Structures are given as structure tokens and as C-alpha cells.
Coordinates of C-alpha atoms and ligand atoms in Angstrom, one line a residue:
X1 CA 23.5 -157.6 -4.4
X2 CA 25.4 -159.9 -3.1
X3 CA 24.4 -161.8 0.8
X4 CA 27.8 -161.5 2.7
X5 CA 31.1 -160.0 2.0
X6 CA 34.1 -161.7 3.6
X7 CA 37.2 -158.8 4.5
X8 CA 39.9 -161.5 4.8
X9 CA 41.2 -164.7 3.1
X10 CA 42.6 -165.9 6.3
X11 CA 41.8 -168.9 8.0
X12 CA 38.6 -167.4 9.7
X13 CA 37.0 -165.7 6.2
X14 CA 38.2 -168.8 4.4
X15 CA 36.3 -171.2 6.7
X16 CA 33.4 -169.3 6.7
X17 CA 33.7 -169.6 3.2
X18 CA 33.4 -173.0 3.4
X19 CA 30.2 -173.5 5.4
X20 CA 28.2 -171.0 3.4
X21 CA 30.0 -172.9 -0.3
X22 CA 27.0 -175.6 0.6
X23 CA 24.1 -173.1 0.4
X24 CA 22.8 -170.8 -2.5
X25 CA 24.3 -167.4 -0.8
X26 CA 26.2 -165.1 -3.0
X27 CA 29.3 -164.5 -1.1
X28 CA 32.6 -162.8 -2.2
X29 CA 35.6 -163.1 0.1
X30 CA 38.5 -159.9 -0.3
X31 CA 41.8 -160.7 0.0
X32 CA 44.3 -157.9 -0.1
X33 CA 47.4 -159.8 -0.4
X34 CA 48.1 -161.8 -3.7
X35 CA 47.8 -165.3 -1.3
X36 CA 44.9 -166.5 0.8
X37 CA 46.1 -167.7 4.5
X38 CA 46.7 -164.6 6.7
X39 CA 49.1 -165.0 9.2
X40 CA 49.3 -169.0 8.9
X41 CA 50.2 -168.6 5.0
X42 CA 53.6 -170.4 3.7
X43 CA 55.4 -167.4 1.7
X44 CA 56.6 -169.0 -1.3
X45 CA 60.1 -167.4 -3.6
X46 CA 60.6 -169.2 -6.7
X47 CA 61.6 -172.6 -5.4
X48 CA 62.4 -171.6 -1.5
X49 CA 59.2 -172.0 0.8
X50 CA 58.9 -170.9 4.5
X51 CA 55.9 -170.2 7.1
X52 CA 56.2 -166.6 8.5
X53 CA 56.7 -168.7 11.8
X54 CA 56.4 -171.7 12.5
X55 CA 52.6 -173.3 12.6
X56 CA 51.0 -176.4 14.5
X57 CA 47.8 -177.4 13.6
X58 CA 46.2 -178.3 17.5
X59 CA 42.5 -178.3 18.3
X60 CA 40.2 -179.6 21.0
X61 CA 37.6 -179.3 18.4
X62 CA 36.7 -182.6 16.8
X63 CA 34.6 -180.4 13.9
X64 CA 37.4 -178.2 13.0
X65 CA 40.3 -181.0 13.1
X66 CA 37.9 -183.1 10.8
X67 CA 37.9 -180.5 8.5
X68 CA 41.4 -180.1 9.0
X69 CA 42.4 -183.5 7.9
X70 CA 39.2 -183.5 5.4
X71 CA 40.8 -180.7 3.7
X72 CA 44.3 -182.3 3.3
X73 CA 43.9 -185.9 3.1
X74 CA 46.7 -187.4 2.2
X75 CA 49.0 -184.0 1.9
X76 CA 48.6 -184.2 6.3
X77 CA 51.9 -185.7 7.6
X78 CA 52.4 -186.4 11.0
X79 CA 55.7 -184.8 12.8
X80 CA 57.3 -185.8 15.8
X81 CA 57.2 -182.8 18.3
X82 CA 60.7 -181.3 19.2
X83 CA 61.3 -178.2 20.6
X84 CA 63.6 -176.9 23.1
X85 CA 64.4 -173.7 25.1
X86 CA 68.3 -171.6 24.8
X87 CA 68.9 -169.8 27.5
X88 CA 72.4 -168.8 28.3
X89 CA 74.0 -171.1 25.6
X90 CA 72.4 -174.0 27.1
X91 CA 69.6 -175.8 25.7
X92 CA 66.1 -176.8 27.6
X93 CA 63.9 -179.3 26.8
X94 CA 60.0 -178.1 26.5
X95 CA 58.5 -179.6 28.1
X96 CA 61.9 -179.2 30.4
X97 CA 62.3 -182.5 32.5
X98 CA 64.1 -182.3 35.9
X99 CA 67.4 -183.7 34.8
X100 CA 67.7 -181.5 32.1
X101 CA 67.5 -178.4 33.7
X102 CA 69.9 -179.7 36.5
X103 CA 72.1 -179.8 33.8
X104 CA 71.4 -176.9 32.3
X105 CA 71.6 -174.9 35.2
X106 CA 73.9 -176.7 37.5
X107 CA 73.0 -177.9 40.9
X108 CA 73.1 -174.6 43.1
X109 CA 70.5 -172.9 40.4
X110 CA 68.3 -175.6 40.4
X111 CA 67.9 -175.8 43.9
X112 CA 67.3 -172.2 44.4
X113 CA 64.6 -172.9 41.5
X114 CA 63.2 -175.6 43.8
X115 CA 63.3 -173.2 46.9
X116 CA 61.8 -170.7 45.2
X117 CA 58.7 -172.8 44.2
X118 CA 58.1 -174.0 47.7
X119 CA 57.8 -170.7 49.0
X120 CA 55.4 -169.7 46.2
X121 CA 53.5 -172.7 46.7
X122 CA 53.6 -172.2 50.2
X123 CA 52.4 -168.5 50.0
X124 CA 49.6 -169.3 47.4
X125 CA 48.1 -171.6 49.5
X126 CA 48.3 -169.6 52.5
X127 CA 46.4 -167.2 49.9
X128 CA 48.6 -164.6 50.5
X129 CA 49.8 -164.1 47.0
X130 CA 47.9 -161.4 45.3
X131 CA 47.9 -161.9 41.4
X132 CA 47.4 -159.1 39.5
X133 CA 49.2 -159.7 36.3
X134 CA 51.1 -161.8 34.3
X135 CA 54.0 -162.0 36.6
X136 CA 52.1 -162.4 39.8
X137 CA 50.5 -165.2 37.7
X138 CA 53.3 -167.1 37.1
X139 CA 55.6 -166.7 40.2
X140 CA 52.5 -168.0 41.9
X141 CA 52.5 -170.8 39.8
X142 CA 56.3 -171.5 39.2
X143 CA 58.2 -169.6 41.8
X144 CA 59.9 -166.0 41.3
X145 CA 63.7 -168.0 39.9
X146 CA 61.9 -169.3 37.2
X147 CA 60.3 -167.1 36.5
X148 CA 63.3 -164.8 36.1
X149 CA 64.8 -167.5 34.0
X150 CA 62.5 -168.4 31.8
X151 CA 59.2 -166.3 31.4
X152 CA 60.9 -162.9 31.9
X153 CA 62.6 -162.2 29.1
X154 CA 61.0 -164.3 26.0
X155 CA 57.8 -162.7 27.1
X156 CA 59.1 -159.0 27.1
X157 CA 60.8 -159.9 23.8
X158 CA 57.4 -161.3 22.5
X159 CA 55.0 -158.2 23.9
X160 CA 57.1 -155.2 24.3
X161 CA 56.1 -154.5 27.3
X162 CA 57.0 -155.1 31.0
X163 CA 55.2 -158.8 32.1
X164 CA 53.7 -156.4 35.0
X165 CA 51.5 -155.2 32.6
X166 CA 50.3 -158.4 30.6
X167 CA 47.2 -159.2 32.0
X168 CA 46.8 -162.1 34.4
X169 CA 44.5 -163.4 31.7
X170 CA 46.7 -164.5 29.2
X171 CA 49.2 -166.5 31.7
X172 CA 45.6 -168.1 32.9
X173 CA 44.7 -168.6 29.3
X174 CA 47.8 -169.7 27.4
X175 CA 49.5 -172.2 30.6
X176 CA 47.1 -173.2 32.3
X177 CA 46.7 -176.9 33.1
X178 CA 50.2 -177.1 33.3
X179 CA 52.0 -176.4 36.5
X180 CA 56.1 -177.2 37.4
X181 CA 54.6 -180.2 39.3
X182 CA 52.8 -181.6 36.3
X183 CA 55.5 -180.8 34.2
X184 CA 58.1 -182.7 36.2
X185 CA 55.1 -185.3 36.7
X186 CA 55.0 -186.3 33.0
X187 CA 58.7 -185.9 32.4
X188 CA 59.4 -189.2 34.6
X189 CA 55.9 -190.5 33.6
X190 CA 55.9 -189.9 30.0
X191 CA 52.8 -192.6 29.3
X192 CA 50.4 -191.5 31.6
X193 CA 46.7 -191.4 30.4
X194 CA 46.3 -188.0 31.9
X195 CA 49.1 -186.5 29.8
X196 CA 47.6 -182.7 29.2
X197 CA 47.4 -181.9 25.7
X198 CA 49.9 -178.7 26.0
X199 CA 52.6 -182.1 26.1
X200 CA 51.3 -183.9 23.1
X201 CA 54.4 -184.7 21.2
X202 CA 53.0 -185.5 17.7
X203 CA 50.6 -183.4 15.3
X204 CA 49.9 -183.1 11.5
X205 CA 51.5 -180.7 9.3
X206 CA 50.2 -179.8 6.1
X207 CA 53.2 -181.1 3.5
X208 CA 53.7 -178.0 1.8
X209 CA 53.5 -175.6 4.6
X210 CA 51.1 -174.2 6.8
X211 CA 49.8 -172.6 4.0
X212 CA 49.0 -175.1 1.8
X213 CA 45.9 -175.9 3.8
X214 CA 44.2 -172.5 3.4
X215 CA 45.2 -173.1 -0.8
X216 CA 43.1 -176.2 -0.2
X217 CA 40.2 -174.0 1.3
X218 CA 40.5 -171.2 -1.3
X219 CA 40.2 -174.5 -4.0
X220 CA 37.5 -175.9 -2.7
X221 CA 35.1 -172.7 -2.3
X222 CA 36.1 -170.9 -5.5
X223 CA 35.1 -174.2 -7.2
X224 CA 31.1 -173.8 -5.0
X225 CA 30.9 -170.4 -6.2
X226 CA 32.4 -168.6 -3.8
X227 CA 34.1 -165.6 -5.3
X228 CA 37.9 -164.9 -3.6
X229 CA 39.0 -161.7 -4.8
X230 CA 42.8 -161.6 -4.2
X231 CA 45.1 -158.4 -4.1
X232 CA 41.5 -156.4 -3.3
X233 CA 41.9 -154.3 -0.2
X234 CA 38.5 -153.1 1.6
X235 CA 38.8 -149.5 2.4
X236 CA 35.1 -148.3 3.3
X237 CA 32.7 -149.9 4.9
X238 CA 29.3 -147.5 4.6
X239 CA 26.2 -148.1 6.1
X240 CA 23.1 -147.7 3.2
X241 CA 19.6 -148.3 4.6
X242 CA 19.6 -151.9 5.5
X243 CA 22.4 -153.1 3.6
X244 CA 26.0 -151.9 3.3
X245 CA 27.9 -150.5 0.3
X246 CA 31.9 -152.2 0.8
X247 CA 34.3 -149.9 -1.6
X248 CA 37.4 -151.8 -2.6
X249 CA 40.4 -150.9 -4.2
X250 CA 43.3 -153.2 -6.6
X251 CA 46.9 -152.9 -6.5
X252 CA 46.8 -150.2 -8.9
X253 CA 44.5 -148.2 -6.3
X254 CA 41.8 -148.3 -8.9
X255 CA 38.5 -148.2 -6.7
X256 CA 35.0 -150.0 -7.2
X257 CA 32.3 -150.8 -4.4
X258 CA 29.4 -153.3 -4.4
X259 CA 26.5 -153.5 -1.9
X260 CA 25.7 -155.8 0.5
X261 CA 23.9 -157.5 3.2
X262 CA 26.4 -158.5 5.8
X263 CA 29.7 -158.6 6.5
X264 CA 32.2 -160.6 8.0
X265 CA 35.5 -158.7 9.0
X266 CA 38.6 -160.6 9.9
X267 CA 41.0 -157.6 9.4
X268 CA 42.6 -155.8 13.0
X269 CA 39.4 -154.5 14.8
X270 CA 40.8 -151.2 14.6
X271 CA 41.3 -150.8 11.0
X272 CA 37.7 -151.9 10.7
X273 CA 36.6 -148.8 12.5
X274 CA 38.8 -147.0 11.1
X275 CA 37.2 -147.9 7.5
X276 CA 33.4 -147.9 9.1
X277 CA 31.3 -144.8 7.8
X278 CA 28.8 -144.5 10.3
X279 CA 28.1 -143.0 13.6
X280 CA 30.7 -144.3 15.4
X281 CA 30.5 -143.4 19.7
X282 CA 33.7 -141.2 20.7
X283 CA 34.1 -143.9 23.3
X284 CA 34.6 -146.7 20.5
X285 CA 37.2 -144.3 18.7
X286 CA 38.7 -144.1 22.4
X287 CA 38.6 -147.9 22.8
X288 CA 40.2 -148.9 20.3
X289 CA 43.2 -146.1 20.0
X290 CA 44.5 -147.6 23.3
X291 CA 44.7 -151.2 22.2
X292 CA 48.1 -152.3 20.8
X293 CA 49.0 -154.8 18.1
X294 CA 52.6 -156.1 18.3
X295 CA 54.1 -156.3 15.0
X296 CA 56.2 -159.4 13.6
X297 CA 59.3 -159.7 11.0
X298 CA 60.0 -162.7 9.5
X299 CA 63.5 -163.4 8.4
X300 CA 63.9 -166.2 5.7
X301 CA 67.0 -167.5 5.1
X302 CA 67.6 -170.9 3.3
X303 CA 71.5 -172.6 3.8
X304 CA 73.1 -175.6 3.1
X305 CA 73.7 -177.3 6.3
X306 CA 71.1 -178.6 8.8
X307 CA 71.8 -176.3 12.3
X308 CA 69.3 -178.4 14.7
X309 CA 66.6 -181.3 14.5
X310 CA 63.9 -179.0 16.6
X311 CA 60.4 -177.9 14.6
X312 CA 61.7 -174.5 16.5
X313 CA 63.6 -173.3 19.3
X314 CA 62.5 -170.7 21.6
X315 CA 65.5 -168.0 22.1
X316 CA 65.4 -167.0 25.6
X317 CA 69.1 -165.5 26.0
X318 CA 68.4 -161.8 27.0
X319 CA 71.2 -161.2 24.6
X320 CA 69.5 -162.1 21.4
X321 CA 67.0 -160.2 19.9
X322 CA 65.8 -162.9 18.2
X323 CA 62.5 -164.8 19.7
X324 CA 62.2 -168.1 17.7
X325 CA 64.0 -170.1 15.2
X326 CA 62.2 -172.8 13.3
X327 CA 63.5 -175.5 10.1
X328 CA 60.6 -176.4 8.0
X329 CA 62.8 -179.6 7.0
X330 CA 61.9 -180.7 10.4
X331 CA 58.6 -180.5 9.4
X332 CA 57.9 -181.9 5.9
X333 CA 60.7 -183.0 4.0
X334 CA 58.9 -181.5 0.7
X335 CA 59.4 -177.8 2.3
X336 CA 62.8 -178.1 0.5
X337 CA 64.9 -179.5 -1.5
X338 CA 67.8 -181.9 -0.8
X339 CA 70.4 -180.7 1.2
X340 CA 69.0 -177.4 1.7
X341 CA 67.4 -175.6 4.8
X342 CA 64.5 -173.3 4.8
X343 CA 64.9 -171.4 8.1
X344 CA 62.6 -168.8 9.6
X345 CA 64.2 -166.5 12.5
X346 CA 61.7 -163.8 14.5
X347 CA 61.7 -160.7 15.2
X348 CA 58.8 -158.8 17.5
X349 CA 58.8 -154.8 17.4
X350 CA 56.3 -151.9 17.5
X351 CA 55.1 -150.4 14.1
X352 CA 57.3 -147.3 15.5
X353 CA 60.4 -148.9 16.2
X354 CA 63.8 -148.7 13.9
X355 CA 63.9 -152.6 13.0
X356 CA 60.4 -152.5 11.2
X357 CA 62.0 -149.4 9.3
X358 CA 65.0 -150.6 8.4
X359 CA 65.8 -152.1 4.8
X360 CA 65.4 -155.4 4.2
X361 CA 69.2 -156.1 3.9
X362 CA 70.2 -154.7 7.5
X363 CA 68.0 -156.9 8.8
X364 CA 69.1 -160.3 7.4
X365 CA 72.9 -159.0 8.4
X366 CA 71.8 -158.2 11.8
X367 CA 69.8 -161.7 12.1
X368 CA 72.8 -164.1 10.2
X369 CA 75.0 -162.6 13.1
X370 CA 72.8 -163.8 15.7
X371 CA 72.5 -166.8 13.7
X372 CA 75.9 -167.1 13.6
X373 CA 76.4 -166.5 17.6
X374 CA 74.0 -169.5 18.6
X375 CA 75.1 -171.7 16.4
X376 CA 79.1 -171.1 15.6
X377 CA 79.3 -173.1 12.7
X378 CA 80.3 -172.5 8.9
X379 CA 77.4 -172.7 6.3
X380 CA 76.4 -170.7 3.6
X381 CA 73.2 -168.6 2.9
X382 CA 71.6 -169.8 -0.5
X383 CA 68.5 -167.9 -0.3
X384 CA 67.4 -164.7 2.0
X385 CA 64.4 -162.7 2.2
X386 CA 62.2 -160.3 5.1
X387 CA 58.6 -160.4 5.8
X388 CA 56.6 -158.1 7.7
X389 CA 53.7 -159.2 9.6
X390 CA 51.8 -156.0 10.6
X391 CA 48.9 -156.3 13.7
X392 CA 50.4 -159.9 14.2
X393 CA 49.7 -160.3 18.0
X394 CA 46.6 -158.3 19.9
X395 CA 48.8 -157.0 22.9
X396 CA 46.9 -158.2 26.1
X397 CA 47.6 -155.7 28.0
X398 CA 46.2 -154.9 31.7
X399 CA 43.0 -153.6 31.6
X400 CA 42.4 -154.3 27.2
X401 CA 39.5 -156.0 28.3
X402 CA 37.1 -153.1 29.1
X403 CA 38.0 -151.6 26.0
X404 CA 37.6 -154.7 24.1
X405 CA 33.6 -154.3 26.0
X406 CA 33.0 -151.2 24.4
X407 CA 34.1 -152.2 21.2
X408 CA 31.7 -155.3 21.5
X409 CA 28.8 -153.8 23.2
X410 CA 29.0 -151.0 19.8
X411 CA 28.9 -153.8 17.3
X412 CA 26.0 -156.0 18.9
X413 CA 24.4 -152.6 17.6
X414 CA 25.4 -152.9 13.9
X415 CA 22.8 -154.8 11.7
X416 CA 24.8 -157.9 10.2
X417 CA 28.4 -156.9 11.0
X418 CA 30.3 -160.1 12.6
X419 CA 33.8 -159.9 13.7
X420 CA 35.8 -163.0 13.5
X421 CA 39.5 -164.3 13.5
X422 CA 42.3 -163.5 15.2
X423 CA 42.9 -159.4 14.6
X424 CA 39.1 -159.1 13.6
X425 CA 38.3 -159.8 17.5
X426 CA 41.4 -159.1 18.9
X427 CA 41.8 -162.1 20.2
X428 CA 44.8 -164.2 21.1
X429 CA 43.5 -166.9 18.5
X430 CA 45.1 -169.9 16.5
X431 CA 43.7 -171.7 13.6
X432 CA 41.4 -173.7 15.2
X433 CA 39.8 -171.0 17.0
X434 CA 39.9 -168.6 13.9
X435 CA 37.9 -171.4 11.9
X436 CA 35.6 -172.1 14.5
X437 CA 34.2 -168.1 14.4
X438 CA 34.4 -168.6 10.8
X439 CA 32.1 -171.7 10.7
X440 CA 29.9 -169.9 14.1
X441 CA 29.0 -166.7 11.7
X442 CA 28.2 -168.5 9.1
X443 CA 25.4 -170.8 11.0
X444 CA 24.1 -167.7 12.4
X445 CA 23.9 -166.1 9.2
X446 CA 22.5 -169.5 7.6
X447 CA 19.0 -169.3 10.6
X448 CA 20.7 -172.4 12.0
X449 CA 21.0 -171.0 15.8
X450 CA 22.6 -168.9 17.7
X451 CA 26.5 -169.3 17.1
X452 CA 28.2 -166.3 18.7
X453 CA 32.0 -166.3 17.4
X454 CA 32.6 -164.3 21.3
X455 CA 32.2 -167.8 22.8
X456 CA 35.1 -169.6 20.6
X457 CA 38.4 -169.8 23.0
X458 CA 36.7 -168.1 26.1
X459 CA 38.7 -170.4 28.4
X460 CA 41.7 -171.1 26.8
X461 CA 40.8 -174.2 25.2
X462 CA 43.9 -174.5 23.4
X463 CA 47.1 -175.1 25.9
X464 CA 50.3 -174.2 25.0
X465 CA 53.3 -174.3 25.9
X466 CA 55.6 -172.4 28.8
X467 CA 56.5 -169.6 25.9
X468 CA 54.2 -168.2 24.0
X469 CA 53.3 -169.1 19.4
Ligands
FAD1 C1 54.3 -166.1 14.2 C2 53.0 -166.8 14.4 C3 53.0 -168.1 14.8 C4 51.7 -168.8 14.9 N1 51.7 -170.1 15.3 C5 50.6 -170.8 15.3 C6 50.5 -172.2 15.6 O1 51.5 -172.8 15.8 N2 49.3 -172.8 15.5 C7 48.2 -172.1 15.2 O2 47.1 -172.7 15.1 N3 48.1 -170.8 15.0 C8 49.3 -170.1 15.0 N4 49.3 -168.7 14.8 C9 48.0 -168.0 14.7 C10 47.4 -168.1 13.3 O3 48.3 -167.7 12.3 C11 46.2 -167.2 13.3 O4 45.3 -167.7 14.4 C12 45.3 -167.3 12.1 O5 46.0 -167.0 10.9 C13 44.2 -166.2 12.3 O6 43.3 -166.3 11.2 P1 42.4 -165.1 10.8 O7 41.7 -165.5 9.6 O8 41.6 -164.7 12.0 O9 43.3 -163.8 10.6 P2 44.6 -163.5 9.6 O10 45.3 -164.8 9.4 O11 45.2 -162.4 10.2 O12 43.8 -163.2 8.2 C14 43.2 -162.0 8.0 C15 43.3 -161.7 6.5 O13 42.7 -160.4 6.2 C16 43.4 -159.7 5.2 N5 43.1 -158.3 5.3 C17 43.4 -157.4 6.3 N6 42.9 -156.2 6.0 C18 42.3 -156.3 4.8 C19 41.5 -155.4 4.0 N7 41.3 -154.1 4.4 N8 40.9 -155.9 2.9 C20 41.1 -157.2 2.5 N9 41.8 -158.1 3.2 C21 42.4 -157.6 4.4 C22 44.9 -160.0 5.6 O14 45.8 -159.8 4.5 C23 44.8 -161.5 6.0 O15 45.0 -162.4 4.9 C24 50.5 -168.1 14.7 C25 50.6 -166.7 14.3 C26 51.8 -166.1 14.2 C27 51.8 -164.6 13.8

């Protein structure tokens, strides 16, 4: 009988991994892909290494970025942030500084820009704005121009859907704390003590790729007797008397179950209750049909000549299809070797549409010819490959919070079933916030308090950027 079962080598199952690797509990964490680290694993072909996008480790949690640098020690190294915006074959700066987007846009755009905020700003604090949505949320905030320019697009490439039905939330919860004023504030006052985190300009990067963190993890709880089980997918979860009896099957499909007396679930909500044998409520069934996941496609290409000296670069043309283009070079040095350039280009689509079909091939073409158009210059591919990141991004759509209620209000019901993560809660979460529900089960579990995983990222705590991870 074992005491917990883990669904999920990710960085949520994996840190809860690692609280409970100090105490006598027989835990076994199922993984089933043949690498731990979820969505923040570094995909590794023969000597060519990339991140499935690109990853940076930020937390307002002193705990988690402890463990963080605990973990890595001396494989941490630090990168100077660069990122910039293209929009219309001209490049932005993030954060975008006033004479760089005079530039960019010439002086009759940027003025309209600037009218267009003073009327917003006017109209908000006149209270007359009414803010619905995502858009209402950030034409209040940045004027209607800009937010044609710059939020429109990349975000409807990103989610899929028109930003009229993004919930306000998400604008509130991934920008806030950082207005046009503050931006242009800290552009011409770069040193300021009150610089908001979403501008920090440094952070640590694990030297072998995001994933080489969670490797560490995995390491260090298989060697406390944690069990990982890799390449072991979960495909029933069934309710018997107090316990539970978790049926697993390998690659082979070859099937086996064990019992027993919680679980911690880190796979997409809705897979979860798709695999739970119980009574589940019609209305739960409801709930969770009518959230969305937006899936992700990862094109890897390594070439032999360096393109840009950004960590990534947000694509923003309307014309591209393409969302985000990152160099690992221009993060560790050891993601490749000498004169070669591991780059990761993105792709966002529903599980129904054509591009998440389409053979593996088509798919590099298509993205070397966008490749190509950005960046008009000769080089040759040396290396190419496609991932596909299924359930990638928890589509916060208007209104997904009162199903996400009745999801939550059915599984405060269910005897020693935690949800945790990213997917597992559908939750727009990053590391940090995945390993905090992680290391928040597991002190529940362990009688140490009440840790409730629900509380993690409630406000936003972690600011980003004007476009979205
Ligand atoms: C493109 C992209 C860029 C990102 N950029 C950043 C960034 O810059 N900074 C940052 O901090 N975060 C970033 N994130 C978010 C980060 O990757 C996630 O927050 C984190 O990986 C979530 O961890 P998790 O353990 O909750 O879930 P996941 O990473 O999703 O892990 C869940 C695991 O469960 C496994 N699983 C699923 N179903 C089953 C099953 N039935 N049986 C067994 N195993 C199963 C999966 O294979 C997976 O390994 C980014 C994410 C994406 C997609």
C-alpha cells in the first residue's frame, strides 16, 4: 500500500516529491513520458538540445527560489535579459522605451498612441470605462492604438480566441503593476529602487536547459526513496473504500494497478475526470467539457549562424503565424556547441486544427519560411525536429471561472485527492507557482497545517511582461 501516488513528473509532482523525500512515506510518482519536467523539460536529440519554449526561472517566493538555486548550485548561470517585440518588420524593445517606439512607429503613430492613452486615462478616471474583458482591460490601461498594435494580435495568436472573450482576469493577473506610465517611467529611469519585478533584467538559467533542473529533482528524490516511474501513464483512478486503486499502463499498453491512500494529480483537470471512476455530478462532467486548453508545437531547428542576441522575440506581425522565437545560446553557452544555434520557433493551435495534424516535415517547411521572411539571411539548417505540447495553456476564457467552482467545490468532496500544477488546476501557472502547490500538498498531507495549493498565484504574484510566456 503505498501513502501517495504522484500523476505527473512535472515540476509540481516533482517538488512535492521533494518535501515528502525527508519523511518515511511511500510515495511513487508516474511519469508518462520517458523524461521528468512537463512542460518546462529541455527535449534533448542526440547532441542538439532545446526547451519546448523558452523558460525563466522568476519567483516572489524566497522558499521556492532557494530551492531553485539549492537544486542547481553551481549549474545556475545568470543571463542578461533581452527580449524585444517585431511588429511590422520593426523591432520593439520590452520593456518598449519612448524613443524606441517613436522610431519604430514614426512620429504621427506615436502621437496618435499618446492621444489615445489620454483619452483612456481620461475616461477611466471619469469611471466611465466599463471593463468587461481582456480588451476593455487593457485599452483602459494603455489606450485603444496600442492596444491594436500590440496586444491584439499576439494575444489572439496565443489564445485562439477573440481578446473580447479573454477574461478581464488574466490582463489583471498577468500586467498588472505595470502601466504605459511606469513603463516609460523606468525606461528614462532605469535605476530606480521601485523598479517592478515584471522589468528585472537579469535571472538564472539552469546551464543545460530548463530541464536540467527537474533532472536534478528526479536525482535527488529517487536517491530518498522516492519511486519515479517513467513512460507509466495513469489511466483509472477508482475509488475502493478509503483508499484508491490507480491502474497504470507502459509503452507497450501492458496494464497493472496498485492501491493507495492519496493522490496528487498534476495531469489537465479534465483528463483527471475523465479517468476518475466514481460518482462523478453531471454538472462536473458539464464543467469541465466547456473549458479549453490551447495546444502548443514546438519547432526545433539548429543552424549555423547566430540570427539575433535576444533570449526570445515576441512575433507580433499579424502576418506570421509564428508567436515566439527563442536561441538557447543566448541563454547558456553549453545548450550547444560552437558555432551552432539551437532555435525554438512557436506555434499555438487547437487540438482540431490542420497544423497540429500535419506531418512533422510540413511543419518545419512552413516555419523555415517564416524564418526566412523575418530574418532574410543565408544559413543552413543542421538539425530539425517538431514537438507537440498538448493541454499547454488553460484558455481563460470569460466566464471559466464558475466552472472552474464546480470543479473545485466536487473535489473538496473527494477523500485525499489534491490537484496541483499548472493543467492539474487549470491554472495559468509557472514554475514557481507549480512547486509551491507541490510543496503546499505535501505539508497538508505531512499534518503540518493547512496548505491549500488554491491559494498559490491567487493575485498574480508573478508579473510578466506586456505579451504573454
Ligand atoms: C511555451 C511555454 C513557456 C513557458 N515559459 C515559462 C517561463 O518562462 N517561466 C516559468 O516559470 N514557466 C513557464 N512556463 C510554464 C511551466 O512550464 C509550467 O508552469 C510548469 O511546467 C507546470 O508544471 P506542472 O508540474 O504543473 O505541469 P506539467 O509541466 O504540465 O507536468 C505534468 C506532467 O504530467 C504528465 N502526465 C500527464 N498525464 C499523465 C498521466 N495520465 N499519467 C502520468 N503522467 C501524466 C505529463 O507528461 C507532464 O510531465 C511555460 C510553459 C510553456 C508551455
Amino acid at each position: 500500500m503505498y501513502d501517495l501516488v504522484i500523476i505527473g513528473a512535472g515540476p509540481a509532482g516533482l517538488t512535492a516529491g521533494y518535501e515528502l523525500a525527508k519523511t518515511d512515506k511511500k510515495v511513487i510518482v508516474f511519469e508518462k513520458k520517458p523524461q521528468v519536467g512537463g512542460l518546462a523539460e529541455t527535449k534533448v536529440f542526440g547532441e542538439y538540445r532545446y526547451d519546448i519554449g523558452p523558460h525563466r526561472f522568476f519567483t516572489k517566493n524566497k522558499e521556492v527560489y532557494d530551492l531553485f538555486l539549492e537544486m542547481l548550485d553551481e549549474d545556475a548561470v545568470e543571463v542578461n535579459r533581452k527580449t524585444r517585440i517585431l511588429f511590422k518588420n520593426s523591432y520593439f524593445d520590452y520593456p518598449l522605451t519612448p524613443v524606441n517606439a517613436l522610431f519604430g512607429l514614426g512620429l504621427f503613430e506615436s502621437i496618435i498612441i499618446g492621444f489615445s492613452y489620454i483619452f483612456a486615462r481620461i475616461k477611466s478616471y471619469l469611471n466611465i470605462s466599463k471593463i468587461n474583458n481582456f480588451e476593455d482591460w487593457v485599452v483602459d490601461r494603455f489606450g485603444r492604438k496600442l492596444f491594436n498594435n500590440f496586444f491584439k494580435n499576439y494575444t489572439e495568436k496565443v489564445w485562439g480566441i477573440d481578446c473580447k472573450d479573454i477574461g478581464s482576469d488574466w490582463a489583471a493577473q498577468r500586467i498588472k503593476g505595470l502601466s504605459l506610465s511606469t513603463a516609460i517611467k523606468f525606461a528614462l529611469f532605469p535605476n530606480s529602487k521601485k523598479r517592478p519585478k515584471t522589468l528585472v533584467d537579469k535571472f538564472y538559467y539552469p546551464r543545460l536547459g530548463a530541464g536540467m533542473l527537474w533532472e536534478k529533482f528526479e536525482e535527488y528524490i529517487t536517491k530518498h526513496n522516492i519511486e519515479v516511474s517513467k513512460n507509466m501513464k495513469v489511466t483509472q483512478v477508482k475509488e475502493s473504500g478509503e483508499h484508491y486503486i490507480v491502474s497504470y499502463e507502459d509503452a507497450e499498453g501492458e496494464s497493472q494497478s496498485i492501491e493507495t491512500k492519496n493522490i496528487f494529480f498534476s495531469n489537465p483537470l479534465l483528463e483527471f475526470i475523465d479517468i476518475f471512476e466514481g460518482d462523478t455530478p453531471e454538472e462536473v462532467i458539464k464543467s469541465a467539457q466547456s473549458l479549453e486548453y490551447r495546444n502548443h508545437i514546438s519547432v526545433h531547428v539548429t543552424i549555423d549562424k547566430k540570427l539575433f542576441d535576444d533570449n526570445w522575440i515576441y512575433i507580433h506581425s499579424p502576418n506570421l503565424k509564428m508567436a515566439r522565437i527563442a536561441d538557447f545560446t543566448n541563454f547558456s553557452k553549453d545548450m550547444s556547441t560552437e558555432g551552432t544555434f539551437p532555435l525554438t520557433l512557436e506555434y499555438f493551435c487547437f487540438e482540431q486544427d490542420e497544423i497540429w495534424k500535419d506531418a512533422n516535415d510540413k511543419i518545419i517547411q512552413f516555419a523555415l519560411t517564416e524564418l526566412k521572411s523575418i530574418f532574410d539571411e543565408e544559413f543552413n539548417v543542421i538539425h530539425s525536429e517538431v514537438s507537440r505540447n498538448a493541454k499547454a495553456y488553460p484558455v481563460i476564457k470569460t466566464g471559466y471561472q464558475e466552472h472552474i467552482d464546480v470543479i473545485k467545490e466536487w473535489l473538496s468532496h473527494l477523500n485525499n485527492i489534491t490537484a496541483v500544477g499548472r493543467s492539474g488546476m487549470f491554472k495559468y501557472n509557472n514554475q514557481d507557482h507549480a512547486m509551491a502547490t507541490g510543496l503546499y500538498a505535501a505539508r497538508t498531507l505531512l499534518g503540518l497545517g493547512d496548505f491549500d495549493p488554491w491559494e498559490v498565484n491567487v493575485d498574480g504574484e508573478y508579473h510578466e511582461e506586456l505579451s504573454s510566456n
